[in-house]
C-alpha atoms as an extended CHARMM CRD file, in Angstrom:
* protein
*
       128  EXT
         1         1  UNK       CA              5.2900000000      -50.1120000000      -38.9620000000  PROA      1               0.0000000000
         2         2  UNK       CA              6.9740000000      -51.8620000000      -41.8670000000  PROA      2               0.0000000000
         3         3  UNK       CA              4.7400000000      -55.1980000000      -43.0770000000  PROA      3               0.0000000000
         4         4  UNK       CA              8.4200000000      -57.3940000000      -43.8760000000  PROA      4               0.0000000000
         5         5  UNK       CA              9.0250000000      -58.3900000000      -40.1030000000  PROA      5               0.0000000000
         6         6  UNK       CA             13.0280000000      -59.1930000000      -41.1470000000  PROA      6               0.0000000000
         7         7  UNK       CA             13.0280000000      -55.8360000000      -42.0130000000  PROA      7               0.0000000000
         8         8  UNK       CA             11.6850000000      -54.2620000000      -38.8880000000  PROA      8               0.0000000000
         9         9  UNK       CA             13.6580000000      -56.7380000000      -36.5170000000  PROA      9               0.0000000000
        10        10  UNK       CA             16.8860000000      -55.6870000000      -38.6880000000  PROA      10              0.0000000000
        11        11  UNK       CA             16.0890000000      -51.4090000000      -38.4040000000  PROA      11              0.0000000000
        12        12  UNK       CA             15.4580000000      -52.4060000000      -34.0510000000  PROA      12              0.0000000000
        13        13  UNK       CA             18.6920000000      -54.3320000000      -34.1940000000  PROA      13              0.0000000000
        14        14  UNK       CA             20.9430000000      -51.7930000000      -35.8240000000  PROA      14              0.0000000000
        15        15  UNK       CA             18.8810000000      -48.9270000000      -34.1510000000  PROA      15              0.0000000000
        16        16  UNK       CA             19.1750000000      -50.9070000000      -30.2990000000  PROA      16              0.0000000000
        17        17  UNK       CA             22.9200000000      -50.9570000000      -31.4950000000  PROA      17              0.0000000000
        18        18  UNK       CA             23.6170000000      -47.8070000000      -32.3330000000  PROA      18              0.0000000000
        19        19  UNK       CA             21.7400000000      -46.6040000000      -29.0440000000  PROA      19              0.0000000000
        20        20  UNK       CA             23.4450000000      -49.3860000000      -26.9000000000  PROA      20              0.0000000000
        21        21  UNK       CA             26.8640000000      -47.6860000000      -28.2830000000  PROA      21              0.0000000000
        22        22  UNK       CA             25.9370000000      -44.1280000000      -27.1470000000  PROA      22              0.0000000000
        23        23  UNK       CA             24.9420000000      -45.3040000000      -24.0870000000  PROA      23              0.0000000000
        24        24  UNK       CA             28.6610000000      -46.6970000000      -23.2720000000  PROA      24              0.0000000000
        25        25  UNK       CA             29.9850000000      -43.6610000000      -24.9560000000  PROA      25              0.0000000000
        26        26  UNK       CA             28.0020000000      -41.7180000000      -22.1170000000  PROA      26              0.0000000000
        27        27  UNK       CA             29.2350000000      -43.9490000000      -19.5300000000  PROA      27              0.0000000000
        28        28  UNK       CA             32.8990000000      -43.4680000000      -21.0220000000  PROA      28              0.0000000000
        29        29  UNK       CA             33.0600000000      -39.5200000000      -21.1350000000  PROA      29              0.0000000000
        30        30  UNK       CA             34.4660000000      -37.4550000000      -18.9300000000  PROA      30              0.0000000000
        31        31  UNK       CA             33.4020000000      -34.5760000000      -19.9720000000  PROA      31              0.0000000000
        32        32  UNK       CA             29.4620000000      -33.8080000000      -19.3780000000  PROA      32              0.0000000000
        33        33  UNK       CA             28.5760000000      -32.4390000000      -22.2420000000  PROA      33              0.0000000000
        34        34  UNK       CA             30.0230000000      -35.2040000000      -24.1140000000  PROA      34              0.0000000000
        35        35  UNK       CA             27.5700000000      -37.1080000000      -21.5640000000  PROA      35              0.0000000000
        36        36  UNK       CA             24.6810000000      -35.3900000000      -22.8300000000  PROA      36              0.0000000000
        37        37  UNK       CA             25.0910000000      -35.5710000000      -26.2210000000  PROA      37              0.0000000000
        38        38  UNK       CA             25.5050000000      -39.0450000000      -26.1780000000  PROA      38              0.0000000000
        39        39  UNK       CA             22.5660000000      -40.3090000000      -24.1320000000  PROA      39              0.0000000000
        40        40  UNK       CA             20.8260000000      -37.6280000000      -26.3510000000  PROA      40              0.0000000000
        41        41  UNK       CA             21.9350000000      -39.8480000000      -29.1600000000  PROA      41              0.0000000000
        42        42  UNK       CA             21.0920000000      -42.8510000000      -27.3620000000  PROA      42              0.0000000000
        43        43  UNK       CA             17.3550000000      -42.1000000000      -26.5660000000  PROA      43              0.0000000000
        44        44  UNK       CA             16.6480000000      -41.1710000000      -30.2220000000  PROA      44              0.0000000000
        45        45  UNK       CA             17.8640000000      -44.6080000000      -31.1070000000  PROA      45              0.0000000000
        46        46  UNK       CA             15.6260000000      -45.9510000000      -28.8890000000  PROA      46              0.0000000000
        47        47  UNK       CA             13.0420000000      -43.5880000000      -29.0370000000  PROA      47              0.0000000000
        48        48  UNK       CA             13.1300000000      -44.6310000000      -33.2860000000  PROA      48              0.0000000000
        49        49  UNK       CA             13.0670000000      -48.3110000000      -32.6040000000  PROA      49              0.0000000000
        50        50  UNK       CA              9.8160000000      -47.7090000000      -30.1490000000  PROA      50              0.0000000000
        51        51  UNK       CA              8.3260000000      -46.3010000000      -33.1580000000  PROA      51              0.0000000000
        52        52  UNK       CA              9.1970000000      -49.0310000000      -35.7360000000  PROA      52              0.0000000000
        53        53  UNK       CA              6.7780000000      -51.4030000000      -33.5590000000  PROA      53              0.0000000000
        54        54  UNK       CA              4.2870000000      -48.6190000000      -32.5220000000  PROA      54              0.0000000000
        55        55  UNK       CA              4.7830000000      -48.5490000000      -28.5800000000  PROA      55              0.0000000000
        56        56  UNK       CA              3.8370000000      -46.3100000000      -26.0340000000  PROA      56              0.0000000000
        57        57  UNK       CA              1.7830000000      -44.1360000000      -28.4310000000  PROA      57              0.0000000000
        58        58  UNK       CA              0.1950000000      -42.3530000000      -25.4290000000  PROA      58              0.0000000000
        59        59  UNK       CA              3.8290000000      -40.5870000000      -25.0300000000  PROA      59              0.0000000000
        60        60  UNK       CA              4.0390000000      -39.2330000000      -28.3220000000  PROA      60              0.0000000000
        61        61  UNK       CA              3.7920000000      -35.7340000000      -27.5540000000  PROA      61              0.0000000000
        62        62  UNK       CA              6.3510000000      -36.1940000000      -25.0980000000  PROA      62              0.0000000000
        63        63  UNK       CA              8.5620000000      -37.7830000000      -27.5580000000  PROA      63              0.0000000000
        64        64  UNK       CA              8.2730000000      -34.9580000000      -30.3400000000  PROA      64              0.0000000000
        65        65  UNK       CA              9.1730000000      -32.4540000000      -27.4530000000  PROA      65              0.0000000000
        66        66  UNK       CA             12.6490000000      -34.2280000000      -26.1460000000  PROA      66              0.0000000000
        67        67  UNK       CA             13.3810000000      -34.5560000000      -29.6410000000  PROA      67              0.0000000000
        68        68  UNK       CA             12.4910000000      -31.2560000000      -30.4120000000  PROA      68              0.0000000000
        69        69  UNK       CA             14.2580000000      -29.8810000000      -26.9050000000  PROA      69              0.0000000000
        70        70  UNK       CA             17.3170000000      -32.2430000000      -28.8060000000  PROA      70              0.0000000000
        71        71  UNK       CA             17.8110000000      -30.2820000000      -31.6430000000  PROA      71              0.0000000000
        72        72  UNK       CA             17.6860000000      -27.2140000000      -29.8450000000  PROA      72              0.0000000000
        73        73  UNK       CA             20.2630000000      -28.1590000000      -28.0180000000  PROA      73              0.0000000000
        74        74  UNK       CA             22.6690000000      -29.2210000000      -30.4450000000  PROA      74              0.0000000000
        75        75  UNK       CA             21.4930000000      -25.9690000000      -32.1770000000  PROA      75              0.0000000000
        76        76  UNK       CA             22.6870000000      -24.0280000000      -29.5170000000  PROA      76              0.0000000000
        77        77  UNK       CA             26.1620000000      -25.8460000000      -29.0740000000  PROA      77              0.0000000000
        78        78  UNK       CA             26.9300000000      -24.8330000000      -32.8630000000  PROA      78              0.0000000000
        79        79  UNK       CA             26.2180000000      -21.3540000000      -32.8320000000  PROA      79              0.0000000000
        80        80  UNK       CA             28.2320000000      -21.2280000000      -29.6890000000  PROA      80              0.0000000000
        81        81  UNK       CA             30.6720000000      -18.3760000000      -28.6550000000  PROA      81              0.0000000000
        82        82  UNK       CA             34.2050000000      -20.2080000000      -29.7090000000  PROA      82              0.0000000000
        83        83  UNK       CA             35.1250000000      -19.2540000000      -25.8950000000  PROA      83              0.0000000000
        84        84  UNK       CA             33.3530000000      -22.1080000000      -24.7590000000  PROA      84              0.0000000000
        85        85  UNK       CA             35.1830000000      -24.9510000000      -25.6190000000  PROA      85              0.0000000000
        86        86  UNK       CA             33.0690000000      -27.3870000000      -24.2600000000  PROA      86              0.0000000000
        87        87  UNK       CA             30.6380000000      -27.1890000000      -26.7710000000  PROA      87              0.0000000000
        88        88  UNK       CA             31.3290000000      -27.8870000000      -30.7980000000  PROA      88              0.0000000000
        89        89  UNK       CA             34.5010000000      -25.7600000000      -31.4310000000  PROA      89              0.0000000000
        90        90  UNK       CA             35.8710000000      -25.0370000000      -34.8060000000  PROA      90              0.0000000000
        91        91  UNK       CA             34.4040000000      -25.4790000000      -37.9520000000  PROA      91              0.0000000000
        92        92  UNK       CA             33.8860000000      -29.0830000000      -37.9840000000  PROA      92              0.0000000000
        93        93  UNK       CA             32.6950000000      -29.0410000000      -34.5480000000  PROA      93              0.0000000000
        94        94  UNK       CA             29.7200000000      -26.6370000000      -35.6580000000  PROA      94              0.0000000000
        95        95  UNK       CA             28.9880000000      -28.5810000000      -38.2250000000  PROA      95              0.0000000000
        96        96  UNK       CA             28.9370000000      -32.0240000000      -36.8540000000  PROA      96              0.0000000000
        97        97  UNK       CA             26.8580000000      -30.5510000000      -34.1770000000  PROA      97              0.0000000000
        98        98  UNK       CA             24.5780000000      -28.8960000000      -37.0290000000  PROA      98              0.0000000000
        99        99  UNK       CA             24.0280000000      -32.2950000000      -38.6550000000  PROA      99              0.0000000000
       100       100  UNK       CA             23.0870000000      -33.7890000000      -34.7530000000  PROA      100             0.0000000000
       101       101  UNK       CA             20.5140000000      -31.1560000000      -34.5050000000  PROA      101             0.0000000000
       102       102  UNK       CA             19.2480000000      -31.9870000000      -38.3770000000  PROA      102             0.0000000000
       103       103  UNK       CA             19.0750000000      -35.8390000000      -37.0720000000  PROA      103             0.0000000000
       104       104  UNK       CA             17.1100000000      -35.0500000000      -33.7310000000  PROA      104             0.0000000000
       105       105  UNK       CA             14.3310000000      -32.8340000000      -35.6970000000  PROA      105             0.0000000000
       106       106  UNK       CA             14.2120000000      -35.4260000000      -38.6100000000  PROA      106             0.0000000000
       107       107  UNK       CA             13.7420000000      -38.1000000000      -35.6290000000  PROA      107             0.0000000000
       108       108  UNK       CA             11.2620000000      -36.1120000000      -34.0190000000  PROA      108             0.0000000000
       109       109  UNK       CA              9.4240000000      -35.2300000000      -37.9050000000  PROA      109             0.0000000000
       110       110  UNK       CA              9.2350000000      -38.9200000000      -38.4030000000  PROA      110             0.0000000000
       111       111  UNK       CA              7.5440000000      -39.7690000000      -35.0700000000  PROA      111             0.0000000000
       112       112  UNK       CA              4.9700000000      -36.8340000000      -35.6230000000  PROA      112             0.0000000000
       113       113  UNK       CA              4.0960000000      -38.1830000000      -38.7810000000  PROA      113             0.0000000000
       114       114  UNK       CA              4.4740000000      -41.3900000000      -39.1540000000  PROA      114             0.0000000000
       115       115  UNK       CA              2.8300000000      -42.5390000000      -35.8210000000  PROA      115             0.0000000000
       116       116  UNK       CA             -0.7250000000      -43.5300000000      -36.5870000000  PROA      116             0.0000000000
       117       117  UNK       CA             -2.8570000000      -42.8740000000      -32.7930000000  PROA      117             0.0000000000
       118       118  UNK       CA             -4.5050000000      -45.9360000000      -31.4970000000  PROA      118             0.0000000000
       119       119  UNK       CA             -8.1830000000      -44.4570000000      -31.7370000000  PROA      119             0.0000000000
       120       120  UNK       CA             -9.5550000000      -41.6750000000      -33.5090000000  PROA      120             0.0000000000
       121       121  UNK       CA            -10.0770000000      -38.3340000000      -30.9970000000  PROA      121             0.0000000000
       122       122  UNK       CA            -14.0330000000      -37.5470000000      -32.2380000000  PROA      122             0.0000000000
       123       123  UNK       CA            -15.5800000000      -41.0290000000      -32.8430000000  PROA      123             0.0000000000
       124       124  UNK       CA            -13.1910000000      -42.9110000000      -30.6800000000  PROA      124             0.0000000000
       125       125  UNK       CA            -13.0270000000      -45.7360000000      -33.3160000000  PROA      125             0.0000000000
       126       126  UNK       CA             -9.7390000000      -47.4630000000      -34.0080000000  PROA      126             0.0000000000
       127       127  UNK       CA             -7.8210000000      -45.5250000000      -37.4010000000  PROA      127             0.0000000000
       128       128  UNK       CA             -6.7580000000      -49.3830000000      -39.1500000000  PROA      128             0.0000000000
């Protein structure tokens, strides 16, 4: 993606970090939406690092849609009823939960626009 290879590895590194934290966050919870939200968290971290080194374009779609499926989530936990206190209660609850759902679309944006397909669909000719 990026032509300075320290600064891709350092983007996968913080990004494989960030996910691998999630991940034990998941594994910590005992609550499952907590679960959810952070393996949510944890396969956009992952899912970003895939796309700093271009793999598995043949899943993009797929990609754009659990991102997309993401947000709505997160979506739906803010506007919430404040009966169900599982999801993001209070004020700062809604919001932090508004600012997930901005991260998963922006995550999902990113990998609909910046990931170039391997061949072009008409001429089947490579796009680089």
């Amino acid at each position: 993606m990026f032509n300075i290879p320290a600064l891709t590895w350092t983007l996968t590194a913080v990004l494989l970090a960030g996910g691998s934290y999630h991940l034990w966050q998941a594994t910590r919870s005992h609550h499952l939406t907590d679960r959810v939200n952070n393996t949510l968290h944890a396969l956009m971290n992952t899912l970003m690092a895939a796309m700093l080194w271009n793999l598995a374009p043949s899943t993009i779609l797929a990609q754009i849609g659990l991102l997309a499926a993401a947000a709505l989530w997160f979506i739906i936990q803010a506007v919430a009823r404040p009966e169900y206190k599982l999801l993001c209660a209070g004020t700062q609850g809604r919001i932090k939960c508004a600012y997930h759902a901005l991260t998963m679309a922006a995550a999902a944006l990113m990998i609909a626009t910046m990931t170039h397909p391997a061949t072009h669909p008409a001429t089947g000719h490579g796009t680089g």
